mmCIF file of C-alpha atoms in Angstrom:
data_model
loop_
_atom_site.group_PDB
_atom_site.id
_atom_site.type_symbol
_atom_site.label_atom_id
_atom_site.label_comp_id
_atom_site.label_asym_id
_atom_site.label_seq_id
_atom_site.Cartn_x
_atom_site.Cartn_y
_atom_site.Cartn_z
ATOM 1 C CA MET A 1 -0.650 30.724 41.076
ATOM 2 C CA SER A 2 -0.685 34.068 39.386
ATOM 3 C CA SER A 3 2.349 35.854 38.121
ATOM 4 C CA GLU A 4 1.745 38.526 40.760
ATOM 5 C CA SER A 5 2.138 36.012 43.573
ATOM 6 C CA THR A 6 5.230 36.373 45.800
ATOM 7 C CA GLU A 7 6.841 33.474 47.645
ATOM 8 C CA VAL A 8 9.353 33.897 50.417
ATOM 9 C CA TRP A 9 11.761 31.096 51.566
ATOM 10 C CA THR A 10 14.410 31.155 54.243
ATOM 11 C CA GLY A 11 17.676 29.377 53.837
ATOM 12 C CA TRP A 12 21.444 29.694 54.059
ATOM 13 C CA TYR A 13 24.233 31.323 52.098
ATOM 14 C CA ARG A 14 27.732 29.826 52.399
ATOM 15 C CA ASP A 15 31.048 30.745 50.935
ATOM 16 C CA ARG A 16 34.848 30.772 52.000
ATOM 17 C CA ARG A 17 34.026 33.582 54.498
ATOM 18 C CA GLY A 18 31.341 31.616 56.313
ATOM 19 C CA ALA A 19 27.558 31.227 56.419
ATOM 20 C CA GLU A 20 24.575 33.423 57.081
ATOM 21 C CA ALA A 21 20.835 33.184 57.068
ATOM 22 C CA ILE A 22 19.096 34.529 53.926
ATOM 23 C CA VAL A 23 15.625 35.224 52.734
ATOM 24 C CA ILE A 24 14.790 34.456 49.128
ATOM 25 C CA THR A 25 11.882 36.178 47.403
ATOM 26 C CA ALA A 26 10.396 34.938 44.120
ATOM 27 C CA ASP A 27 7.582 36.696 42.328
ATOM 28 C CA GLY A 28 7.076 34.990 38.920
ATOM 29 C CA GLY A 29 9.495 37.265 37.100
ATOM 30 C CA HIS A 30 12.423 37.639 39.433
ATOM 31 C CA VAL A 31 14.271 36.021 42.284
ATOM 32 C CA THR A 32 15.899 38.276 44.937
ATOM 33 C CA VAL A 33 18.286 37.432 47.785
ATOM 34 C CA ARG A 34 20.231 39.825 50.067
ATOM 35 C CA VAL A 35 23.748 38.594 51.053
ATOM 36 C CA ARG A 36 26.020 40.589 53.391
ATOM 37 C CA GLY A 37 23.988 43.743 52.686
ATOM 38 C CA ILE A 38 23.971 43.423 48.897
ATOM 39 C CA GLU A 39 20.751 42.628 47.049
ATOM 40 C CA TYR A 40 21.120 40.205 44.231
ATOM 41 C CA THR A 41 18.306 39.766 41.696
ATOM 42 C CA GLY A 42 17.706 37.931 38.405
ATOM 43 C CA ALA A 43 15.251 36.101 36.202
ATOM 44 C CA GLY A 44 16.377 32.835 37.885
ATOM 45 C CA PHE A 45 18.758 31.443 40.514
ATOM 46 C CA ALA A 46 21.605 30.914 38.112
ATOM 47 C CA ALA A 47 21.621 34.524 37.033
ATOM 48 C CA LEU A 48 21.657 36.569 40.180
ATOM 49 C CA THR A 49 23.490 39.906 39.832
ATOM 50 C CA ALA A 50 23.952 42.804 42.283
ATOM 51 C CA ALA A 51 21.388 45.527 41.999
ATOM 52 C CA GLY A 52 23.057 48.910 41.843
ATOM 53 C CA GLU A 53 26.462 47.480 42.478
ATOM 54 C CA GLY A 54 27.774 47.419 38.868
ATOM 55 C CA GLY A 55 26.008 44.144 38.130
ATOM 56 C CA GLU A 56 28.412 41.851 39.998
ATOM 57 C CA VAL A 57 27.364 38.230 39.590
ATOM 58 C CA LEU A 58 26.695 36.116 42.715
ATOM 59 C CA THR A 59 29.277 33.320 42.438
ATOM 60 C CA GLY A 60 31.702 31.195 44.538
ATOM 61 C CA CYS A 61 29.023 30.207 46.961
ATOM 62 C CA VAL A 62 26.193 27.790 47.899
ATOM 63 C CA LEU A 63 22.582 28.709 48.482
ATOM 64 C CA GLU A 64 20.396 26.221 50.377
ATOM 65 C CA TRP A 65 16.719 26.430 51.212
ATOM 66 C CA ASP A 66 13.598 24.259 51.819
ATOM 67 C CA LEU A 67 10.013 24.928 50.650
ATOM 68 C CA PRO A 68 6.763 23.140 51.144
ATOM 69 C CA LEU A 69 5.552 21.304 48.052
ATOM 70 C CA PRO A 70 2.564 19.062 48.738
ATOM 71 C CA VAL A 71 2.037 16.028 46.560
ATOM 72 C CA VAL A 72 -1.451 14.824 45.511
ATOM 73 C CA ALA A 73 -1.969 11.114 44.934
ATOM 74 C CA GLY A 74 -5.304 9.336 44.658
ATOM 75 C CA GLY A 75 -7.114 12.543 45.555
ATOM 76 C CA THR A 76 -5.268 12.931 48.846
ATOM 77 C CA THR A 77 -2.843 15.714 49.463
ATOM 78 C CA GLN A 78 0.253 14.838 51.562
ATOM 79 C CA GLU A 79 2.723 17.321 52.871
ATOM 80 C CA ALA A 80 6.129 17.146 51.283
ATOM 81 C CA THR A 81 9.286 19.305 51.448
ATOM 82 C CA LEU A 82 11.495 20.272 48.525
ATOM 83 C CA GLY A 83 15.119 20.738 49.636
ATOM 84 C CA CYS A 84 17.178 22.950 47.264
ATOM 85 C CA LEU A 85 20.954 23.246 46.992
ATOM 86 C CA LEU A 86 22.389 25.599 44.471
ATOM 87 C CA THR A 87 26.178 25.813 43.841
ATOM 88 C CA LEU A 88 27.217 28.967 41.979
ATOM 89 C CA GLY A 89 30.709 28.890 40.536
ATOM 90 C CA GLU A 90 31.980 28.540 37.002
ATOM 91 C CA ARG A 91 28.572 27.087 36.251
ATOM 92 C CA ALA A 92 25.398 26.697 38.346
ATOM 93 C CA ASP A 93 24.567 23.202 39.699
ATOM 94 C CA LEU A 94 21.185 22.658 41.176
ATOM 95 C CA SER A 95 20.256 19.704 43.336
ATOM 96 C CA LEU A 96 16.597 19.167 44.365
ATOM 97 C CA THR A 97 15.440 16.583 46.933
ATOM 98 C CA LEU A 98 11.748 15.968 47.454
ATOM 99 C CA HIS A 99 11.001 14.351 50.845
ATOM 100 C CA TYR A 100 7.554 12.699 50.392
ATOM 101 C CA GLY A 101 5.994 9.552 51.735
ATOM 102 C CA GLY A 102 9.085 8.397 53.569
ATOM 103 C CA THR A 103 11.181 8.591 50.354
ATOM 104 C CA ALA A 104 13.729 11.091 49.033
ATOM 105 C CA PHE A 105 13.391 11.794 45.340
ATOM 106 C CA GLU A 106 16.491 13.533 43.812
ATOM 107 C CA ALA A 107 17.288 15.473 40.685
ATOM 108 C CA VAL A 108 20.486 17.238 39.839
ATOM 109 C CA VAL A 109 20.942 19.493 36.875
ATOM 110 C CA ALA A 110 23.716 21.729 35.519
ATOM 111 C CA GLY A 111 22.887 25.315 34.677
ATOM 112 C CA GLY A 112 20.461 25.893 37.527
ATOM 113 C CA ASP A 113 17.423 24.810 35.476
ATOM 114 C CA PHE A 114 14.811 24.777 38.261
ATOM 115 C CA GLU A 115 11.886 23.755 35.969
ATOM 116 C CA GLY A 116 13.979 20.988 34.424
ATOM 117 C CA ALA A 117 14.918 19.629 37.862
ATOM 118 C CA LEU A 118 11.177 19.715 38.920
ATOM 119 C CA ALA A 119 10.287 17.838 35.731
ATOM 120 C CA ARG A 120 12.841 15.129 36.630
ATOM 121 C CA LEU A 121 11.292 14.885 40.135
ATOM 122 C CA ARG A 122 7.790 14.661 38.767
ATOM 123 C CA GLY A 123 8.872 11.792 36.542
ATOM 124 C CA GLN A 124 10.039 9.876 39.685
ATOM 125 C CA LEU A 125 6.813 10.202 41.595
ATOM 126 C CA PRO A 126 4.489 7.126 41.906
ATOM 127 C CA GLU A 127 1.964 6.794 38.950
ATOM 128 C CA GLY A 128 -0.904 9.187 39.402
ATOM 129 C CA ALA A 129 0.975 11.484 41.820
ATOM 130 C CA ASP A 130 1.786 15.139 41.056
ATOM 131 C CA PHE A 131 2.749 18.308 42.798
ATOM 132 C CA GLY A 132 -0.175 19.812 44.687
ATOM 133 C CA ARG A 133 0.810 23.402 43.543
ATOM 134 C CA ARG A 134 2.893 25.179 41.078
ATOM 135 C CA VAL A 135 6.312 26.458 42.070
ATOM 136 C CA LEU A 136 6.973 29.818 40.437
ATOM 137 C CA SER A 137 8.187 29.222 36.939
ATOM 138 C CA ALA A 138 10.668 32.078 37.045
ATOM 139 C CA VAL A 139 12.979 30.321 39.515
#
């Protein structure tokens, strides 16, 4: 996947005031999400700040979304889904759950390190299995 590729995922934003549907856009260099009319952007999920709003940090909330992430094992590609749950507060906590082959593989990391969490998931896959595509490294 080139750095010019853009991925779009739908999900949910939740905080004390309630929940709303969101659209997350990731393009290899930035992640963007619009919450209650304010666009937040950053180099990764743990560093989302308001664009044009004095740089207010997105915090005190939970972002949740799913994305397709096929797994290749033995030359066969199987559909899988990566469930993502990001809690933004005093620190960012990221929980990833890969639903593949009737099993849920989980990785939880502090600091919102998406690549680190993916590496933990990859290490749990059966021998010879790997992700069938790259998930943007910027997220």
